mmCIF file of C-alpha atoms in Angstrom:
data_model
loop_
_atom_site.group_PDB
_atom_site.id
_atom_site.type_symbol
_atom_site.label_atom_id
_atom_site.label_comp_id
_atom_site.label_asym_id
_atom_site.label_seq_id
_atom_site.Cartn_x
_atom_site.Cartn_y
_atom_site.Cartn_z
ATOM 1 C CA SER A 902 -18.876 18.313 -18.696
ATOM 2 C CA ALA A 903 -16.702 20.896 -20.478
ATOM 3 C CA SER A 904 -14.116 20.701 -17.678
ATOM 4 C CA THR A 905 -14.192 16.902 -17.892
ATOM 5 C CA LYS A 906 -13.495 17.039 -21.661
ATOM 6 C CA GLU A 907 -10.650 19.451 -20.982
ATOM 7 C CA PHE A 908 -9.252 17.075 -18.355
ATOM 8 C CA VAL A 909 -9.548 14.017 -20.605
ATOM 9 C CA ASN A 910 -7.619 15.905 -23.294
ATOM 10 C CA SER A 911 -4.898 16.678 -20.746
ATOM 11 C CA LEU A 912 -4.797 12.978 -19.776
ATOM 12 C CA ILE A 913 -4.388 11.949 -23.418
ATOM 13 C CA LYS A 914 -1.626 14.550 -23.777
ATOM 14 C CA VAL A 915 0.442 13.459 -20.766
ATOM 15 C CA SER A 916 0.016 9.700 -21.081
ATOM 16 C CA PRO A 917 2.674 9.035 -23.806
ATOM 17 C CA SER A 918 5.365 10.490 -21.520
ATOM 18 C CA LEU A 919 4.367 7.853 -18.945
ATOM 19 C CA GLY A 920 4.637 5.085 -21.521
ATOM 20 C CA MET A 921 0.946 4.536 -22.157
ATOM 21 C CA ILE A 922 -1.379 5.444 -25.008
ATOM 22 C CA LEU A 923 -4.868 6.614 -24.076
ATOM 23 C CA LYS A 924 -7.570 6.654 -26.716
ATOM 24 C CA ASN A 925 -10.672 8.817 -26.459
ATOM 25 C CA PRO A 926 -12.896 7.294 -23.769
ATOM 26 C CA LYS A 927 -16.498 6.266 -24.190
ATOM 27 C CA VAL A 928 -18.386 8.994 -22.316
ATOM 28 C CA MET A 929 -21.604 8.310 -20.405
ATOM 29 C CA GLU A 930 -23.409 11.223 -18.800
ATOM 30 C CA ILE A 931 -25.143 10.750 -15.476
ATOM 31 C CA PRO A 932 -28.531 12.519 -15.332
ATOM 32 C CA ASP A 933 -28.596 13.318 -11.590
ATOM 33 C CA ASN A 934 -26.478 13.305 -8.452
ATOM 34 C CA ARG A 935 -27.964 10.318 -6.600
ATOM 35 C CA PRO A 936 -25.415 7.637 -5.678
ATOM 36 C CA ALA A 937 -27.902 4.990 -6.937
ATOM 37 C CA THR A 938 -27.885 6.555 -10.413
ATOM 38 C CA TYR A 939 -24.096 6.490 -10.374
ATOM 39 C CA VAL A 940 -24.153 2.770 -9.562
ATOM 40 C CA GLN A 941 -26.577 2.060 -12.460
ATOM 41 C CA MET A 942 -24.356 3.940 -14.914
ATOM 42 C CA VAL A 943 -21.198 2.243 -13.628
ATOM 43 C CA ASP A 944 -22.999 -1.083 -14.160
ATOM 44 C CA LYS A 945 -23.726 -0.139 -17.772
ATOM 45 C CA ALA A 946 -20.134 0.969 -18.262
ATOM 46 C CA ILE A 947 -18.723 -2.280 -16.837
ATOM 47 C CA ALA A 948 -20.998 -4.258 -19.179
ATOM 48 C CA LEU A 949 -18.965 -2.834 -22.097
ATOM 49 C CA GLY A 950 -15.869 -4.621 -20.764
ATOM 50 C CA PRO A 951 -13.512 -1.639 -20.244
ATOM 51 C CA GLN A 952 -9.984 -1.911 -18.842
ATOM 52 C CA ILE A 953 -10.697 0.869 -16.366
ATOM 53 C CA VAL A 954 -13.741 2.960 -15.429
ATOM 54 C CA MET A 955 -13.299 6.636 -14.593
ATOM 55 C CA VAL A 956 -16.066 8.315 -12.629
ATOM 56 C CA VAL A 957 -16.409 12.030 -11.953
ATOM 57 C CA ILE A 958 -18.095 12.421 -8.570
ATOM 58 C CA PRO A 959 -19.583 15.721 -7.340
ATOM 59 C CA ASN A 960 -17.643 16.050 -4.067
ATOM 60 C CA ASN A 961 -15.456 14.147 -1.663
ATOM 61 C CA LYS A 962 -18.130 13.594 1.004
ATOM 62 C CA GLY A 963 -17.642 9.876 0.479
ATOM 63 C CA GLU A 964 -21.038 8.364 -0.367
ATOM 64 C CA HIS A 965 -20.595 8.499 -4.149
ATOM 65 C CA TYR A 966 -17.040 7.280 -3.785
ATOM 66 C CA ALA A 967 -18.108 4.385 -1.558
ATOM 67 C CA ALA A 968 -20.972 3.470 -3.923
ATOM 68 C CA VAL A 969 -18.638 3.367 -6.951
ATOM 69 C CA LYS A 970 -15.916 1.462 -5.090
ATOM 70 C CA LYS A 971 -18.378 -1.101 -3.715
ATOM 71 C CA LYS A 972 -19.537 -1.805 -7.250
ATOM 72 C CA CYS A 973 -16.008 -1.958 -8.699
ATOM 73 C CA CYS A 974 -14.226 -3.802 -5.873
ATOM 74 C CA LEU A 975 -16.937 -6.099 -4.492
ATOM 75 C CA GLU A 976 -19.518 -6.965 -7.137
ATOM 76 C CA LYS A 977 -17.814 -6.630 -10.516
ATOM 77 C CA PRO A 978 -14.065 -6.429 -10.137
ATOM 78 C CA VAL A 979 -12.701 -3.784 -12.496
ATOM 79 C CA PRO A 980 -10.083 -1.059 -11.869
ATOM 80 C CA SER A 981 -11.769 2.286 -11.204
ATOM 81 C CA GLN A 982 -10.590 5.864 -10.970
ATOM 82 C CA CYS A 983 -12.658 8.510 -9.174
ATOM 83 C CA MET A 984 -12.230 12.220 -9.808
ATOM 84 C CA THR A 985 -14.006 14.969 -7.881
ATOM 85 C CA ALA A 986 -15.701 17.689 -9.899
ATOM 86 C CA THR A 987 -14.166 20.361 -7.631
ATOM 87 C CA VAL A 988 -10.654 19.370 -8.775
ATOM 88 C CA LEU A 989 -11.670 19.390 -12.454
ATOM 89 C CA GLY A 990 -13.282 22.790 -12.068
ATOM 90 C CA LYS A 991 -9.944 24.475 -11.345
ATOM 91 C CA PRO A 992 -8.175 25.166 -14.644
ATOM 92 C CA LYS A 993 -4.944 26.023 -12.796
ATOM 93 C CA GLY A 994 -2.625 23.047 -12.406
ATOM 94 C CA LEU A 995 -4.800 20.743 -14.500
ATOM 95 C CA MET A 996 -1.780 19.290 -16.291
ATOM 96 C CA SER A 997 -0.056 18.274 -13.058
ATOM 97 C CA VAL A 998 -3.305 16.702 -11.820
ATOM 98 C CA ALA A 999 -3.588 14.864 -15.136
ATOM 99 C CA THR A 1000 -0.036 13.558 -14.804
ATOM 100 C CA LYS A 1001 -0.695 12.221 -11.297
ATOM 101 C CA VAL A 1002 -4.005 10.649 -12.324
ATOM 102 C CA ALA A 1003 -2.496 9.062 -15.453
ATOM 103 C CA LEU A 1004 0.251 7.607 -13.267
ATOM 104 C CA GLN A 1005 -2.328 6.256 -10.838
ATOM 105 C CA MET A 1006 -4.369 4.716 -13.673
ATOM 106 C CA ASN A 1007 -1.187 3.188 -15.084
ATOM 107 C CA CYS A 1008 -0.563 1.490 -11.700
ATOM 108 C CA LYS A 1009 -4.140 0.262 -11.439
ATOM 109 C CA LEU A 1010 -3.749 -1.424 -14.825
ATOM 110 C CA GLY A 1011 -0.570 -3.199 -13.726
ATOM 111 C CA GLY A 1012 2.077 -0.686 -14.814
ATOM 112 C CA GLU A 1013 5.381 -0.181 -12.984
ATOM 113 C CA PRO A 1014 6.194 3.542 -13.183
ATOM 114 C CA TRP A 1015 9.706 3.345 -11.697
ATOM 115 C CA ALA A 1016 12.075 1.016 -9.863
ATOM 116 C CA VAL A 1017 15.078 1.174 -7.544
ATOM 117 C CA LYS A 1018 18.176 -1.034 -7.881
ATOM 118 C CA ILE A 1019 18.046 -3.568 -5.058
ATOM 119 C CA PRO A 1020 20.637 -6.353 -5.290
ATOM 120 C CA LEU A 1021 18.745 -8.951 -3.190
ATOM 121 C CA LYS A 1022 17.851 -12.086 -5.158
ATOM 122 C CA ASN A 1023 14.845 -14.405 -4.617
ATOM 123 C CA THR A 1024 13.403 -12.131 -1.977
ATOM 124 C CA MET A 1025 9.825 -11.343 -1.059
ATOM 125 C CA ILE A 1026 8.937 -8.208 0.886
ATOM 126 C CA ILE A 1027 5.680 -8.270 2.860
ATOM 127 C CA GLY A 1028 3.849 -5.334 4.436
ATOM 128 C CA TYR A 1029 0.923 -5.560 6.855
ATOM 129 C CA ASP A 1030 -1.264 -2.842 8.339
ATOM 130 C CA THR A 1031 -4.652 -2.441 10.021
ATOM 131 C CA TYR A 1032 -7.386 0.198 10.052
ATOM 132 C CA HIS A 1033 -10.496 0.373 12.253
ATOM 133 C CA ASP A 1034 -13.832 0.020 10.484
ATOM 134 C CA THR A 1035 -15.684 3.343 10.555
ATOM 135 C CA VAL A 1036 -19.162 1.730 10.625
ATOM 136 C CA ASN A 1037 -18.741 -1.379 12.749
ATOM 137 C CA LYS A 1038 -16.472 -0.151 15.535
ATOM 138 C CA ALA A 1039 -15.795 -3.666 16.841
ATOM 139 C CA LYS A 1040 -14.090 -4.674 13.613
ATOM 140 C CA SER A 1041 -10.775 -3.808 12.060
ATOM 141 C CA ALA A 1042 -9.573 -4.261 8.508
ATOM 142 C CA GLY A 1043 -6.220 -5.963 8.104
ATOM 143 C CA ALA A 1044 -4.368 -5.908 4.797
ATOM 144 C CA LEU A 1045 -1.248 -7.691 3.581
ATOM 145 C CA VAL A 1046 0.652 -6.669 0.449
ATOM 146 C CA ALA A 1047 3.640 -8.668 -0.815
ATOM 147 C CA SER A 1048 6.072 -8.170 -3.691
ATOM 148 C CA VAL A 1049 6.132 -10.985 -6.239
ATOM 149 C CA ASN A 1050 8.884 -10.058 -8.712
ATOM 150 C CA ALA A 1051 12.633 -9.483 -8.655
ATOM 151 C CA SER A 1052 12.436 -5.684 -8.876
ATOM 152 C CA PHE A 1053 9.822 -5.365 -6.076
ATOM 153 C CA THR A 1054 7.406 -3.532 -8.387
ATOM 154 C CA LYS A 1055 4.549 -6.061 -8.698
ATOM 155 C CA PHE A 1056 2.359 -6.986 -5.759
ATOM 156 C CA ILE A 1057 -0.268 -9.401 -4.522
ATOM 157 C CA SER A 1058 -2.734 -8.239 -1.880
ATOM 158 C CA SER A 1059 -5.155 -9.815 0.599
ATOM 159 C CA ALA A 1060 -7.450 -8.213 3.129
ATOM 160 C CA ASP A 1061 -10.107 -9.175 5.634
ATOM 161 C CA LEU A 1062 -12.100 -7.825 8.559
ATOM 162 C CA HIS A 1063 -11.482 -9.222 12.041
ATOM 163 C CA GLU A 1064 -12.727 -8.644 15.582
ATOM 164 C CA ASN A 1065 -9.775 -9.758 17.688
ATOM 165 C CA ALA A 1066 -6.074 -10.544 17.419
ATOM 166 C CA ASN A 1067 -6.637 -14.298 17.223
ATOM 167 C CA GLN A 1068 -9.050 -13.930 14.317
ATOM 168 C CA GLU A 1069 -6.664 -11.499 12.653
ATOM 169 C CA LEU A 1070 -3.886 -14.049 12.768
ATOM 170 C CA ASN A 1071 -5.814 -17.123 11.640
ATOM 171 C CA ASN A 1072 -8.306 -15.591 9.185
ATOM 172 C CA THR A 1073 -6.306 -12.730 7.712
ATOM 173 C CA MET A 1074 -2.591 -13.015 8.184
ATOM 174 C CA LYS A 1075 -1.866 -16.711 7.700
ATOM 175 C CA PRO A 1076 -4.093 -17.225 4.606
ATOM 176 C CA ALA A 1077 -2.649 -14.014 3.156
ATOM 177 C CA VAL A 1078 0.933 -15.204 3.640
ATOM 178 C CA MET A 1079 0.093 -18.573 2.037
ATOM 179 C CA LYS A 1080 -1.571 -16.812 -0.904
ATOM 180 C CA ALA A 1081 1.436 -14.530 -1.372
ATOM 181 C CA LEU A 1082 3.806 -17.533 -1.368
ATOM 182 C CA ARG A 1083 1.677 -19.342 -3.975
ATOM 183 C CA LYS A 1084 1.605 -16.247 -6.185
ATOM 184 C CA TYR A 1085 5.370 -15.771 -5.838
ATOM 185 C CA LYS A 1086 5.925 -19.367 -6.911
ATOM 186 C CA GLU A 1087 3.509 -18.970 -9.840
ATOM 187 C CA VAL A 1088 5.427 -15.894 -11.067
ATOM 188 C CA ASN A 1089 8.979 -17.085 -10.410
ATOM 189 C CA GLY A 1090 8.692 -20.862 -10.566
ATOM 190 C CA THR A 1091 10.131 -21.236 -7.068
ATOM 191 C CA PHE A 1092 9.426 -20.093 -3.507
ATOM 192 C CA PRO A 1093 11.413 -17.093 -2.188
ATOM 193 C CA GLU A 1094 14.622 -17.882 -0.299
ATOM 194 C CA ARG A 1095 14.375 -14.754 1.804
ATOM 195 C CA ILE A 1096 11.306 -13.054 3.276
ATOM 196 C CA ILE A 1097 11.282 -9.681 4.967
ATOM 197 C CA MET A 1098 8.053 -8.643 6.675
ATOM 198 C CA TYR A 1099 7.321 -5.091 7.771
ATOM 199 C CA ARG A 1100 4.497 -5.116 10.319
ATOM 200 C CA ASP A 1101 2.725 -1.809 10.838
ATOM 201 C CA GLY A 1102 -0.203 -1.084 13.140
ATOM 202 C CA VAL A 1103 1.289 -2.504 16.348
ATOM 203 C CA GLY A 1104 1.217 -0.507 19.569
ATOM 204 C CA ASP A 1105 4.174 -0.777 21.961
ATOM 205 C CA GLY A 1106 2.082 -2.904 24.300
ATOM 206 C CA GLN A 1107 1.443 -5.492 21.602
ATOM 207 C CA ILE A 1108 5.092 -6.178 20.826
ATOM 208 C CA PRO A 1109 5.372 -9.203 23.164
ATOM 209 C CA TYR A 1110 2.210 -10.714 21.639
ATOM 210 C CA VAL A 1111 3.477 -10.189 18.096
ATOM 211 C CA LYS A 1112 6.865 -11.599 19.058
ATOM 212 C CA GLU A 1113 5.481 -14.724 20.714
ATOM 213 C CA THR A 1114 2.467 -15.478 18.539
ATOM 214 C CA GLU A 1115 2.585 -13.847 15.113
ATOM 215 C CA VAL A 1116 6.176 -14.554 14.187
ATOM 216 C CA ALA A 1117 5.820 -18.237 15.075
ATOM 217 C CA SER A 1118 2.608 -18.732 13.129
ATOM 218 C CA ILE A 1119 4.015 -17.012 10.054
ATOM 219 C CA GLU A 1120 7.018 -19.293 10.243
ATOM 220 C CA SER A 1121 4.583 -22.224 10.450
ATOM 221 C CA CYS A 1122 3.183 -21.077 7.072
ATOM 222 C CA PHE A 1123 6.644 -21.487 5.542
ATOM 223 C CA LYS A 1124 6.846 -25.011 6.954
ATOM 224 C CA ALA A 1125 3.358 -25.829 5.645
ATOM 225 C CA ALA A 1126 4.442 -24.671 2.177
ATOM 226 C CA GLY A 1127 7.433 -27.001 2.417
ATOM 227 C CA MET A 1128 10.001 -24.202 2.576
ATOM 228 C CA GLU A 1129 13.086 -25.278 4.498
ATOM 229 C CA ASN A 1130 15.738 -22.880 5.823
ATOM 230 C CA VAL A 1131 13.954 -19.771 4.578
ATOM 231 C CA LYS A 1132 15.747 -16.601 5.696
ATOM 232 C CA PHE A 1133 13.140 -14.610 7.617
ATOM 233 C CA THR A 1134 13.207 -11.082 8.987
ATOM 234 C CA PHE A 1135 10.282 -9.584 10.909
ATOM 235 C CA ILE A 1136 10.322 -5.838 11.538
ATOM 236 C CA ILE A 1137 7.798 -3.793 13.523
ATOM 237 C CA VAL A 1138 7.252 -0.333 12.039
ATOM 238 C CA SER A 1139 6.096 2.526 14.298
ATOM 239 C CA LYS A 1140 5.118 5.917 12.926
ATOM 240 C CA ARG A 1141 3.466 7.273 16.068
ATOM 241 C CA ILE A 1142 6.552 8.128 18.055
ATOM 242 C CA MET A 1143 7.580 11.265 19.863
ATOM 243 C CA THR A 1144 11.277 11.095 18.949
ATOM 244 C CA ARG A 1145 12.618 13.950 16.844
ATOM 245 C CA PHE A 1146 16.131 14.529 15.496
ATOM 246 C CA PHE A 1147 17.985 17.722 14.576
ATOM 247 C CA THR A 1148 21.376 18.497 13.069
ATOM 248 C CA ALA A 1149 23.916 20.570 15.012
ATOM 249 C CA GLY A 1150 22.574 23.644 13.233
ATOM 250 C CA ALA A 1151 19.062 22.794 14.499
ATOM 251 C CA ASP A 1152 17.935 21.878 10.982
ATOM 252 C CA ASN A 1153 16.036 18.796 9.861
ATOM 253 C CA PRO A 1154 18.339 15.860 9.082
ATOM 254 C CA HIS A 1155 18.432 14.844 5.413
ATOM 255 C CA SER A 1156 16.198 12.137 4.007
ATOM 256 C CA GLY A 1157 17.951 8.802 4.448
ATOM 257 C CA THR A 1158 19.386 9.590 7.883
ATOM 258 C CA ILE A 1159 19.695 6.512 10.116
ATOM 259 C CA VAL A 1160 20.012 6.634 13.907
ATOM 260 C CA ASP A 1161 20.850 3.264 15.425
ATOM 261 C CA ASP A 1162 22.940 4.084 18.464
ATOM 262 C CA VAL A 1163 22.780 6.018 21.767
ATOM 263 C CA VAL A 1164 19.019 6.768 21.655
ATOM 264 C CA THR A 1165 17.971 3.270 20.596
ATOM 265 C CA LEU A 1166 17.369 0.563 23.182
ATOM 266 C CA PRO A 1167 20.354 -1.697 23.901
ATOM 267 C CA GLU A 1168 18.143 -4.784 24.349
ATOM 268 C CA ARG A 1169 16.438 -4.275 20.983
ATOM 269 C CA TYR A 1170 17.768 -4.550 17.445
ATOM 270 C CA ASP A 1171 16.190 -1.274 16.332
ATOM 271 C CA PHE A 1172 16.864 1.863 14.346
ATOM 272 C CA TYR A 1173 15.224 5.138 13.349
ATOM 273 C CA LEU A 1174 15.040 6.176 9.714
ATOM 274 C CA ILE A 1175 14.155 9.579 8.330
ATOM 275 C CA SER A 1176 12.799 8.935 4.856
ATOM 276 C CA GLN A 1177 10.625 11.969 4.191
ATOM 277 C CA SER A 1178 11.809 15.426 3.370
ATOM 278 C CA VAL A 1179 9.487 18.208 4.481
ATOM 279 C CA ARG A 1180 9.213 21.801 3.318
ATOM 280 C CA GLN A 1181 8.167 23.194 6.674
ATOM 281 C CA GLY A 1182 8.013 22.000 10.261
ATOM 282 C CA THR A 1183 9.850 19.090 11.778
ATOM 283 C CA VAL A 1184 10.485 15.844 9.972
ATOM 284 C CA ASN A 1185 9.046 12.713 11.613
ATOM 285 C CA PRO A 1186 11.363 9.736 11.935
ATOM 286 C CA THR A 1187 9.985 6.196 11.702
ATOM 287 C CA SER A 1188 11.076 3.563 14.196
ATOM 288 C CA TYR A 1189 11.950 0.028 13.038
ATOM 289 C CA ASN A 1190 12.265 -2.782 15.560
ATOM 290 C CA VAL A 1191 13.708 -6.019 14.174
ATOM 291 C CA ILE A 1192 12.240 -8.764 16.360
ATOM 292 C CA ARG A 1193 13.222 -11.789 14.269
ATOM 293 C CA ASP A 1194 16.159 -12.057 11.907
ATOM 294 C CA SER A 1195 17.667 -15.152 10.381
ATOM 295 C CA SER A 1196 18.612 -13.390 7.150
ATOM 296 C CA GLY A 1197 22.320 -13.050 7.775
ATOM 297 C CA LEU A 1198 22.116 -9.477 6.459
ATOM 298 C CA LYS A 1199 24.175 -6.807 8.206
ATOM 299 C CA PRO A 1200 22.201 -4.035 9.956
ATOM 300 C CA ASP A 1201 23.518 -1.591 7.321
ATOM 301 C CA HIS A 1202 21.965 -3.708 4.582
ATOM 302 C CA ILE A 1203 18.564 -3.927 6.279
ATOM 303 C CA GLN A 1204 18.659 -0.175 6.857
ATOM 304 C CA ALA A 1205 19.620 0.639 3.265
ATOM 305 C CA LEU A 1206 16.975 -1.754 1.945
ATOM 306 C CA THR A 1207 14.310 -0.142 4.152
ATOM 307 C CA TYR A 1208 15.225 3.308 2.835
ATOM 308 C CA LYS A 1209 15.160 2.134 -0.788
ATOM 309 C CA LEU A 1210 11.718 0.606 -0.287
ATOM 310 C CA THR A 1211 10.285 3.974 0.808
ATOM 311 C CA HIS A 1212 10.828 5.150 -2.805
ATOM 312 C CA LEU A 1213 8.501 2.589 -4.404
ATOM 313 C CA TYR A 1214 5.110 3.955 -3.397
ATOM 314 C CA TYR A 1215 3.613 4.933 -6.730
ATOM 315 C CA ASN A 1216 1.055 7.431 -5.468
ATOM 316 C CA TRP A 1217 3.791 9.846 -4.478
ATOM 317 C CA PRO A 1218 6.836 10.875 -6.549
ATOM 318 C CA GLY A 1219 9.230 11.017 -3.595
ATOM 319 C CA THR A 1220 9.764 8.983 -0.459
ATOM 320 C CA VAL A 1221 7.093 7.973 2.060
ATOM 321 C CA ARG A 1222 7.452 7.410 5.809
ATOM 322 C CA VAL A 1223 7.292 3.612 5.656
ATOM 323 C CA PRO A 1224 8.341 0.932 3.112
ATOM 324 C CA MET A 1225 5.950 0.924 0.147
ATOM 325 C CA VAL A 1226 4.376 -2.427 1.076
ATOM 326 C CA CYS A 1227 3.189 -0.904 4.388
ATOM 327 C CA GLN A 1228 1.812 2.160 2.641
ATOM 328 C CA TYR A 1229 -0.028 -0.044 0.121
ATOM 329 C CA ALA A 1230 -1.371 -2.231 2.932
ATOM 330 C CA HIS A 1231 -2.526 0.879 4.792
ATOM 331 C CA LYS A 1232 -4.246 2.162 1.656
ATOM 332 C CA LEU A 1233 -6.064 -1.144 1.157
ATOM 333 C CA ALA A 1234 -7.067 -1.459 4.836
ATOM 334 C CA PHE A 1235 -8.281 2.150 4.713
ATOM 335 C CA LEU A 1236 -10.403 1.502 1.598
ATOM 336 C CA ILE A 1237 -12.056 -1.462 3.326
ATOM 337 C CA GLY A 1238 -12.525 0.137 6.734
ATOM 338 C CA ASP A 1239 -13.678 3.458 5.326
ATOM 339 C CA SER A 1240 -15.709 2.650 2.183
ATOM 340 C CA LEU A 1241 -16.221 -1.058 1.450
ATOM 341 C CA HIS A 1242 -16.763 -2.642 4.921
ATOM 342 C CA ARG A 1243 -16.342 -6.038 3.231
ATOM 343 C CA THR A 1244 -13.542 -8.142 1.788
ATOM 344 C CA PRO A 1245 -12.807 -7.127 -1.832
ATOM 345 C CA ALA A 1246 -13.537 -9.601 -4.640
ATOM 346 C CA GLU A 1247 -10.784 -11.790 -6.028
ATOM 347 C CA GLY A 1248 -9.683 -10.795 -9.482
ATOM 348 C CA LEU A 1249 -8.000 -7.485 -8.745
ATOM 349 C CA ASP A 1250 -5.595 -8.775 -6.119
ATOM 350 C CA ASP A 1251 -2.521 -8.569 -8.342
ATOM 351 C CA LEU A 1252 -3.237 -4.916 -9.223
ATOM 352 C CA LEU A 1253 -2.858 -1.789 -7.096
ATOM 353 C CA PHE A 1254 -6.599 -1.175 -7.402
ATOM 354 C CA TYR A 1255 -6.764 0.510 -3.984
ATOM 355 C CA LEU A 1256 -4.553 3.507 -4.760
#
C-alpha cells in the first residue's frame, strides 16, 4: 500500500502537465487476493459514482484483470484502470509510468491528448479488426472503431462475437457502421461526405470475399441511411507480410517511407508504408490494398493521410504500424476475445475504455 500511495502522488504530480487535475482518490483496501473479493470491492467503489475506478491487481496472470473488466465493461459501465503491483513495486521509472497511466486515464475519460493537422473536411475514418476468442475457439470478436469529429480524435466503438463471416457481416459490421453514422450525425449535425475504412484482420485468401461481399453491404448501409454520392474508400491492411525494405546503405528506411511501385502488384492499387521506427532489428512495413475508391483523392493524399493516422494512437507516444482506428479496434477485439467473452455494455462506447 505504501508503493500505491507513492504512485498516486506521482500521478497527482504529473497530471497538470497533461491538462487534468487529479484530487486525492478515495482509497479502499482489499483484504485478500481472491478475484471474487476484488469484484465485491469494485462494486462498492462503483456505488459511490466515481468517474474512473483504479484497481491494483497482484499480477498480470489475467484472472483478476478479467474479473475487474467484466464488472466494469459488462455489468456496470464505468471507465477502469488496472495497475499490477509488480510495476508499482519498482521505484525506478515510477514517474514515467505515472505519466503513461495518467495519459491513459485521460483518454478513458474522453480526453484528446494530441492531434495531427489533417485538411479533410466532413470525413469519417473507420477501422475494423478481429481477434479469436481464447475460451470459445469457434468464435471470433470483431470490433469497429470510427472517428466522429473533425480532428479525428473522438471515437465511437462497437463490438460483437461471431462464428462465421456471414454472421460477422450482418450482426457486427453493418449494425456497427449504422451506429457510427448515427453518432457522427448527432455530433456534427450531418452525415459524413467522405468515408475511409481500414479493414484489418483479412488473410490474402479472403480478399475476393471482402471485395465482393463486404464492400457492397457497407455501401448498402450508406443507402439505408439516405446518404447519396458518399465518397467511399475501402482499404485492406496487412501486417503479416514477409516484405522488408532497406536503404542503399542497408539501413532501415525512415518512418514515413512509402513504396508504391516496382514491388507492388500492377493489378492492385496498393502501397507499403513504414510507419514505425525501431531501435534494433528490421522495421516491418505494413501493406495497404485499396480495393474500392470513389473518393477522388490522389494516391499521394491517401498515403499521407494513412501515415498521419498512425500518429493518433494514444497508448503510444510515437507512431504505430497501422492507422489508429485499426489499433483501437484490435485493442477492443482483444479485450473481448481475451477477457470479457461477451459484448460490452452500451454507455462507454464513445470513450476509449479498452485501452
